[in-house]
Amino acid sequence: MSAKKSNSSLTLPVAISLAIHLGIILVLALGALDFFTKKLETPEPAAAAPVQAVLIDQQKVAAAAEKIKQEKRDAERREQLRQEELERKADEARKAREQEQAKLKQLEIERKQKEIETQKAIDEAKRKEEQAKQAADKAEKERVRKESERKAAEEAAKKAEDKRKAEEAAAKKAEEERKRKAEEERKRKAEEEAKRKAEAERKRKAAEEAARREQELADMMAAEQATINAARNRQLVSERDRYTAMIKATIQRNLVVDESMRGKSCKMFIRLASDGFVTTAEAREGDGVVCRAAKAAITKAGRLPVSPEPEVYQLMKEINLTVQPEI
């Protein structure tokens, strides 16, 4: 570009200079021709007139030359001003281009940083979701183990009940046999009566023992039922906690965060339909910016994870949770 400017700046002055010199040569040639013509035509006595004409022609030539020089200077000045204006505009365009490139570079840096932060948030959400899944799997294994223990206890209780019924049947049969023999031996000696009474006392104690065992079995079954109920409650709470963690992860994925939210949080109240549709999302306490972002994230999700089990849904249809941006 500078070479083109240099060539154009040289070409015009050279052209102007050549034109001026050609003009001067033409004027001098015409003046000389006119001088010699007049000298040939004019009589000898009038020799002073051509001298005067030549002097006048030289003045015209000088004036014309001066005029051409002035025009050359004016043209050079205009050309210099034009070149300066072009250079000024080129410099302004260069600066504007550099500013635009710097701005685009900064925007690219910010975009890449945002992508990195978004990927980190996604990875963290996946990690937490995997932890929640592992916890749920562990809880399921524990439930299966408890269920197996419960079935074993029920089988043991059934065996004990069968044994008790067999003992009762045997006792009933023995009692009938005793009565029959008592009727037959009613008239026997007093020793036999005493023996019968002793036998009756033994049977009475056996009956009391059987009753005591029956009560112990009932107590054991009640305790087992309480254990089963407690296990079920723990399972329900575990399921509630698992789905609550999934809800938090869903909100985090839809949460739009910035640096001003670091270390801040918001307590949200959420009411859910049975299919997970959010019917209410209210900010109860916390930073205003975080609360607005959390509510927007919940609204964007539309539906949140909800357990298909009615008992778990009853525990989590209205939840309070704290949203804290993961920055």
GROMACS .gro file of C-alpha atoms in nm:
model
  327
    1MET     CA    1   0.000   0.000   0.000
    2SER     CA    2   0.286   0.238   0.081
    3ALA     CA    3   0.452   0.151  -0.253
    4LYS     CA    4   0.132   0.239  -0.439
    5LYS     CA    5   0.107   0.567  -0.246
    6SER     CA    6   0.471   0.648  -0.332
    7ASN     CA    7   0.422   0.574  -0.703
    8SER     CA    8   0.103   0.781  -0.724
    9SER     CA    9   0.266   1.069  -0.531
   10LEU     CA   10   0.562   1.066  -0.772
   11THR     CA   11   0.365   1.019  -1.095
   12LEU     CA   12   0.150   1.331  -1.059
   13PRO     CA   13   0.436   1.579  -0.985
   14VAL     CA   14   0.643   1.429  -1.267
   15ALA     CA   15   0.352   1.466  -1.504
   16ILE     CA   16   0.293   1.825  -1.391
   17SER     CA   17   0.667   1.903  -1.426
   18LEU     CA   18   0.676   1.759  -1.777
   19ALA     CA   19   0.369   1.957  -1.875
   20ILE     CA   20   0.525   2.279  -1.742
   21HIS     CA   21   0.850   2.223  -1.928
   22LEU     CA   22   0.670   2.135  -2.249
   23GLY     CA   23   0.461   2.450  -2.211
   24ILE     CA   24   0.771   2.666  -2.158
   25ILE     CA   25   0.945   2.510  -2.460
   26LEU     CA   26   0.633   2.562  -2.674
   27VAL     CA   27   0.601   2.927  -2.567
   28LEU     CA   28   0.972   2.992  -2.632
   29ALA     CA   29   0.949   2.819  -2.969
   30LEU     CA   30   0.646   3.024  -3.070
   31GLY     CA   31   0.817   3.342  -2.946
   32ALA     CA   32   1.132   3.266  -3.141
   33LEU     CA   33   0.933   3.185  -3.453
   34ASP     CA   34   0.737   3.505  -3.423
   35PHE     CA   35   1.058   3.700  -3.365
   36PHE     CA   36   1.228   3.566  -3.673
   37THR     CA   37   0.913   3.614  -3.879
   38LYS     CA   38   0.878   3.976  -3.777
   39LYS     CA   39   1.248   4.036  -3.833
   40LEU     CA   40   1.220   3.911  -4.190
   41GLU     CA   41   0.910   4.115  -4.261
   42THR     CA   42   1.008   4.439  -4.086
   43PRO     CA   43   1.235   4.694  -4.266
   44GLU     CA   44   1.581   4.751  -4.126
   45PRO     CA   45   1.516   5.096  -3.982
   46ALA     CA   46   1.249   4.966  -3.751
   47ALA     CA   47   1.486   4.726  -3.572
   48ALA     CA   48   1.384   4.844  -3.224
   49ALA     CA   49   1.031   4.701  -3.255
   50PRO     CA   50   1.128   4.328  -3.263
   51VAL     CA   51   1.344   4.372  -2.956
   52GLN     CA   52   1.048   4.512  -2.770
   53ALA     CA   53   0.825   4.225  -2.893
   54VAL     CA   54   1.077   3.965  -2.781
   55LEU     CA   55   1.094   4.131  -2.439
   56ILE     CA   56   0.715   4.125  -2.409
   57ASP     CA   57   0.706   3.757  -2.519
   58GLN     CA   58   0.966   3.665  -2.258
   59GLN     CA   59   0.759   3.836  -1.989
   60LYS     CA   60   0.457   3.635  -2.101
   61VAL     CA   61   0.665   3.319  -2.096
   62ALA     CA   62   0.787   3.403  -1.745
   63ALA     CA   63   0.435   3.478  -1.627
   64ALA     CA   64   0.307   3.156  -1.784
   65ALA     CA   65   0.590   2.963  -1.625
   66GLU     CA   66   0.517   3.118  -1.287
   67LYS     CA   67   0.150   3.039  -1.330
   68ILE     CA   68   0.233   2.676  -1.418
   69LYS     CA   69   0.467   2.653  -1.115
   70GLN     CA   70   0.194   2.792  -0.889
   71GLU     CA   71  -0.056   2.543  -1.031
   72LYS     CA   72   0.202   2.269  -0.974
   73ARG     CA   73   0.248   2.381  -0.612
   74ASP     CA   74  -0.129   2.395  -0.565
   75ALA     CA   75  -0.167   2.052  -0.717
   76GLU     CA   76   0.110   1.913  -0.496
   77ARG     CA   77  -0.053   2.073  -0.191
   78ARG     CA   78  -0.391   1.924  -0.280
   79GLU     CA   79  -0.229   1.588  -0.342
   80GLN     CA   80  -0.050   1.608  -0.006
   81LEU     CA   81  -0.377   1.695   0.169
   82ARG     CA   82  -0.552   1.408  -0.009
   83GLN     CA   83  -0.276   1.165   0.091
   84GLU     CA   84  -0.290   1.287   0.453
   85GLU     CA   85  -0.669   1.244   0.456
   86LEU     CA   86  -0.636   0.891   0.312
   87GLU     CA   87  -0.371   0.806   0.572
   88ARG     CA   88  -0.590   0.947   0.851
   89LYS     CA   89  -0.890   0.742   0.738
   90ALA     CA   90  -0.672   0.431   0.699
   91ASP     CA   91  -0.536   0.483   1.053
   92GLU     CA   92  -0.890   0.525   1.191
   93ALA     CA   93  -1.002   0.210   1.007
   94ARG     CA   94  -0.701   0.020   1.141
   95LYS     CA   95  -0.773   0.132   1.499
   96ALA     CA   96  -1.142   0.041   1.464
   97ARG     CA   97  -1.046  -0.299   1.323
   98GLU     CA   98  -0.802  -0.359   1.610
   99GLN     CA   99  -1.068  -0.259   1.865
  100GLU     CA  100  -1.321  -0.491   1.702
  101GLN     CA  101  -1.069  -0.777   1.698
  102ALA     CA  102  -0.989  -0.718   2.068
  103LYS     CA  103  -1.360  -0.716   2.149
  104LEU     CA  104  -1.418  -1.040   1.954
  105LYS     CA  105  -1.120  -1.201   2.129
  106GLN     CA  106  -1.259  -1.102   2.472
  107LEU     CA  107  -1.603  -1.236   2.380
  108GLU     CA  108  -1.445  -1.564   2.269
  109ILE     CA  109  -1.256  -1.591   2.600
  110GLU     CA  110  -1.577  -1.527   2.795
  111ARG     CA  111  -1.765  -1.783   2.583
  112LYS     CA  112  -1.502  -2.050   2.643
  113GLN     CA  113  -1.500  -1.973   3.017
  114LYS     CA  114  -1.879  -2.005   3.026
  115GLU     CA  115  -1.857  -2.339   2.844
  116ILE     CA  116  -1.600  -2.462   3.099
  117GLU     CA  117  -1.822  -2.352   3.392
  118THR     CA  118  -2.130  -2.511   3.233
  119GLN     CA  119  -1.943  -2.840   3.178
  120LYS     CA  120  -1.824  -2.836   3.539
  121ALA     CA  121  -2.183  -2.786   3.659
  122ILE     CA  122  -2.301  -3.075   3.436
  123ASP     CA  123  -2.022  -3.304   3.563
  124GLU     CA  124  -2.101  -3.217   3.925
  125ALA     CA  125  -2.473  -3.283   3.870
  126LYS     CA  126  -2.390  -3.619   3.712
  127ARG     CA  127  -2.162  -3.704   4.004
  128LYS     CA  128  -2.433  -3.620   4.257
  129GLU     CA  129  -2.691  -3.812   4.057
  130GLU     CA  130  -2.460  -4.116   4.053
  131GLN     CA  131  -2.412  -4.085   4.430
  132ALA     CA  132  -2.788  -4.067   4.476
  133LYS     CA  133  -2.830  -4.374   4.255
  134GLN     CA  134  -2.568  -4.565   4.453
  135ALA     CA  135  -2.741  -4.469   4.778
  136ALA     CA  136  -3.074  -4.585   4.634
  137ASP     CA  137  -2.920  -4.917   4.524
  138LYS     CA  138  -2.775  -4.966   4.871
  139ALA     CA  139  -3.113  -4.890   5.028
  140GLU     CA  140  -3.280  -5.138   4.792
  141LYS     CA  141  -3.032  -5.411   4.888
  142GLU     CA  142  -3.099  -5.334   5.255
  143ARG     CA  143  -3.472  -5.357   5.191
  144VAL     CA  144  -3.431  -5.695   5.019
  145ARG     CA  145  -3.223  -5.820   5.312
  146LYS     CA  146  -3.485  -5.701   5.563
  147GLU     CA  147  -3.759  -5.858   5.353
  148SER     CA  148  -3.572  -6.189   5.356
  149GLU     CA  149  -3.531  -6.165   5.734
  150ARG     CA  150  -3.900  -6.083   5.768
  151LYS     CA  151  -4.000  -6.387   5.564
  152ALA     CA  152  -3.768  -6.606   5.771
  153ALA     CA  153  -3.925  -6.469   6.090
  154GLU     CA  154  -4.273  -6.535   5.952
  155GLU     CA  155  -4.177  -6.893   5.870
  156ALA     CA  156  -4.033  -6.940   6.220
  157ALA     CA  157  -4.349  -6.793   6.370
  158LYS     CA  158  -4.562  -7.026   6.159
  159LYS     CA  159  -4.360  -7.326   6.276
  160ALA     CA  160  -4.398  -7.214   6.636
  161GLU     CA  161  -4.772  -7.174   6.584
  162ASP     CA  162  -4.798  -7.520   6.432
  163LYS     CA  163  -4.604  -7.660   6.725
  164ARG     CA  164  -4.832  -7.479   6.971
  165LYS     CA  165  -5.141  -7.615   6.801
  166ALA     CA  166  -4.996  -7.965   6.806
  167GLU     CA  167  -4.924  -7.930   7.177
  168GLU     CA  168  -5.276  -7.801   7.237
  169ALA     CA  169  -5.422  -8.094   7.045
  170ALA     CA  170  -5.204  -8.333   7.240
  171ALA     CA  171  -5.305  -8.167   7.566
  172LYS     CA  172  -5.671  -8.186   7.471
  173LYS     CA  173  -5.638  -8.550   7.384
  174ALA     CA  174  -5.454  -8.620   7.708
  175GLU     CA  175  -5.722  -8.435   7.902
  176GLU     CA  176  -5.993  -8.644   7.743
  177GLU     CA  177  -5.798  -8.956   7.817
  178ARG     CA  178  -5.746  -8.839   8.174
  179LYS     CA  179  -6.117  -8.780   8.221
  180ARG     CA  180  -6.199  -9.117   8.080
  181LYS     CA  181  -5.954  -9.286   8.314
  182ALA     CA  182  -6.071  -9.071   8.603
  183GLU     CA  183  -6.425  -9.188   8.544
  184GLU     CA  184  -6.310  -9.546   8.536
  185GLU     CA  185  -6.084  -9.508   8.833
  186ARG     CA  186  -6.313  -9.282   9.030
  187LYS     CA  187  -6.366  -9.547   9.289
  188ARG     CA  188  -6.005  -9.641   9.325
  189LYS     CA  189  -5.809  -9.586   9.633
  190ALA     CA  190  -5.717  -9.247   9.777
  191GLU     CA  191  -5.361  -9.287   9.643
  192GLU     CA  192  -5.493  -9.290   9.289
  193GLU     CA  193  -5.701  -8.980   9.363
  194ALA     CA  194  -5.394  -8.805   9.492
  195LYS     CA  195  -5.210  -8.915   9.180
  196ARG     CA  196  -5.488  -8.776   8.966
  197LYS     CA  197  -5.476  -8.446   9.145
  198ALA     CA  198  -5.101  -8.432   9.101
  199GLU     CA  199  -5.147  -8.503   8.734
  200ALA     CA  200  -5.408  -8.229   8.712
  201GLU     CA  201  -5.168  -7.986   8.874
  202ARG     CA  202  -4.903  -8.080   8.624
  203LYS     CA  203  -5.142  -8.026   8.336
  204ARG     CA  204  -5.242  -7.690   8.481
  205LYS     CA  205  -4.883  -7.579   8.492
  206ALA     CA  206  -4.833  -7.708   8.139
  207ALA     CA  207  -5.131  -7.503   8.027
  208GLU     CA  208  -4.993  -7.196   8.199
  209GLU     CA  209  -4.657  -7.259   8.031
  210ALA     CA  210  -4.828  -7.295   7.695
  211ALA     CA  211  -5.016  -6.967   7.755
  212ARG     CA  212  -4.693  -6.798   7.852
  213ARG     CA  213  -4.525  -6.925   7.535
  214GLU     CA  214  -4.819  -6.808   7.328
  215GLN     CA  215  -4.788  -6.459   7.479
  216GLU     CA  216  -4.414  -6.456   7.413
  217LEU     CA  217  -4.478  -6.554   7.051
  218ALA     CA  218  -4.735  -6.277   7.018
  219ASP     CA  219  -4.489  -6.028   7.165
  220MET     CA  220  -4.220  -6.150   6.927
  221MET     CA  221  -4.451  -6.111   6.627
  222ALA     CA  222  -4.546  -5.760   6.740
  223ALA     CA  223  -4.177  -5.668   6.774
  224GLU     CA  224  -4.108  -5.812   6.426
  225GLN     CA  225  -4.396  -5.610   6.283
  226ALA     CA  226  -4.256  -5.297   6.448
  227THR     CA  227  -3.917  -5.376   6.290
  228ILE     CA  228  -4.082  -5.420   5.951
  229ASN     CA  229  -4.267  -5.091   5.992
  230ALA     CA  230  -3.945  -4.913   6.090
  231ALA     CA  231  -3.766  -5.059   5.788
  232ARG     CA  232  -4.049  -4.945   5.563
  233ASN     CA  233  -4.034  -4.595   5.711
  234ARG     CA  234  -3.658  -4.584   5.655
  235GLN     CA  235  -3.712  -4.696   5.297
  236LEU     CA  236  -3.972  -4.423   5.241
  237VAL     CA  237  -3.741  -4.158   5.388
  238SER     CA  238  -3.454  -4.288   5.176
  239GLU     CA  239  -3.669  -4.268   4.862
  240ARG     CA  240  -3.779  -3.919   4.958
  241ASP     CA  241  -3.418  -3.810   5.007
  242ARG     CA  242  -3.317  -3.969   4.675
  243TYR     CA  243  -3.584  -3.787   4.480
  244THR     CA  244  -3.509  -3.464   4.668
  245ALA     CA  245  -3.146  -3.496   4.556
  246MET     CA  246  -3.268  -3.553   4.198
  247ILE     CA  247  -3.487  -3.241   4.224
  248LYS     CA  248  -3.188  -3.036   4.345
  249ALA     CA  249  -2.979  -3.170   4.057
  250THR     CA  250  -3.254  -3.076   3.808
  251ILE     CA  251  -3.272  -2.723   3.948
  252GLN     CA  252  -2.891  -2.690   3.935
  253ARG     CA  253  -2.889  -2.797   3.569
  254ASN     CA  254  -3.140  -2.525   3.479
  255LEU     CA  255  -2.988  -2.262   3.710
  256VAL     CA  256  -2.829  -1.964   3.535
  257VAL     CA  257  -2.549  -1.841   3.763
  258ASP     CA  258  -2.294  -1.561   3.772
  259GLU     CA  259  -2.007  -1.465   4.001
  260SER     CA  260  -2.229  -1.237   4.216
  261MET     CA  261  -2.412  -1.549   4.347
  262ARG     CA  262  -2.102  -1.709   4.500
  263GLY     CA  263  -2.165  -1.815   4.861
  264LYS     CA  264  -2.535  -1.711   4.850
  265SER     CA  265  -2.847  -1.924   4.870
  266CYS     CA  266  -3.226  -1.920   4.874
  267LYS     CA  267  -3.482  -2.130   5.064
  268MET     CA  268  -3.761  -2.242   4.827
  269PHE     CA  269  -4.104  -2.391   4.901
  270ILE     CA  270  -4.224  -2.624   4.624
  271ARG     CA  271  -4.560  -2.798   4.585
  272LEU     CA  272  -4.577  -3.085   4.332
  273ALA     CA  273  -4.855  -3.271   4.158
  274SER     CA  274  -4.841  -3.652   4.151
  275ASP     CA  275  -4.680  -3.643   3.804
  276GLY     CA  276  -4.408  -3.401   3.919
  277PHE     CA  277  -4.571  -3.087   3.772
  278VAL     CA  278  -4.475  -2.780   3.977
  279THR     CA  279  -4.793  -2.615   4.106
  280THR     CA  280  -4.618  -2.377   4.346
  281ALA     CA  281  -4.265  -2.238   4.366
  282GLU     CA  282  -4.213  -1.970   4.631
  283ALA     CA  283  -3.895  -1.808   4.762
  284ARG     CA  284  -3.917  -1.798   5.142
  285GLU     CA  285  -3.578  -1.664   5.245
  286GLY     CA  286  -3.238  -1.579   5.093
  287ASP     CA  287  -3.059  -1.366   4.835
  288GLY     CA  288  -3.294  -1.197   4.589
  289VAL     CA  289  -3.085  -1.271   4.280
  290VAL     CA  290  -3.043  -1.638   4.374
  291CYS     CA  291  -3.415  -1.667   4.455
  292ARG     CA  292  -3.515  -1.527   4.116
  293ALA     CA  293  -3.269  -1.756   3.938
  294ALA     CA  294  -3.393  -2.058   4.137
  295LYS     CA  295  -3.758  -1.983   4.060
  296ALA     CA  296  -3.671  -1.937   3.691
  297ALA     CA  297  -3.487  -2.272   3.691
  298ILE     CA  298  -3.787  -2.449   3.850
  299THR     CA  299  -4.027  -2.286   3.604
  300LYS     CA  300  -3.801  -2.385   3.314
  301ALA     CA  301  -3.795  -2.748   3.432
  302GLY     CA  302  -4.176  -2.755   3.452
  303ARG     CA  303  -4.179  -3.103   3.602
  304LEU     CA  304  -3.949  -3.236   3.873
  305PRO     CA  305  -3.863  -3.600   3.959
  306VAL     CA  306  -4.135  -3.762   4.178
  307SER     CA  307  -4.156  -4.120   4.305
  308PRO     CA  308  -4.441  -4.328   4.156
  309GLU     CA  309  -4.504  -4.475   4.503
  310PRO     CA  310  -4.798  -4.294   4.668
  311GLU     CA  311  -4.643  -4.318   5.015
  312VAL     CA  312  -4.320  -4.150   4.898
  313TYR     CA  313  -4.518  -3.886   4.706
  314GLN     CA  314  -4.710  -3.800   5.024
  315LEU     CA  315  -4.377  -3.729   5.196
  316MET     CA  316  -4.250  -3.498   4.921
  317LYS     CA  317  -4.554  -3.334   4.761
  318GLU     CA  318  -4.464  -3.024   4.963
  319ILE     CA  319  -4.090  -2.974   5.013
  320ASN     CA  320  -3.862  -2.705   5.145
  321LEU     CA  321  -3.509  -2.701   5.006
  322THR     CA  322  -3.212  -2.466   4.988
  323VAL     CA  323  -3.076  -2.370   4.646
  324GLN     CA  324  -2.711  -2.265   4.647
  325PRO     CA  325  -2.539  -2.201   4.312
  326GLU     CA  326  -2.242  -2.427   4.256
  327ILE     CA  327  -1.980  -2.172   4.144
   0.00000   0.00000   0.00000
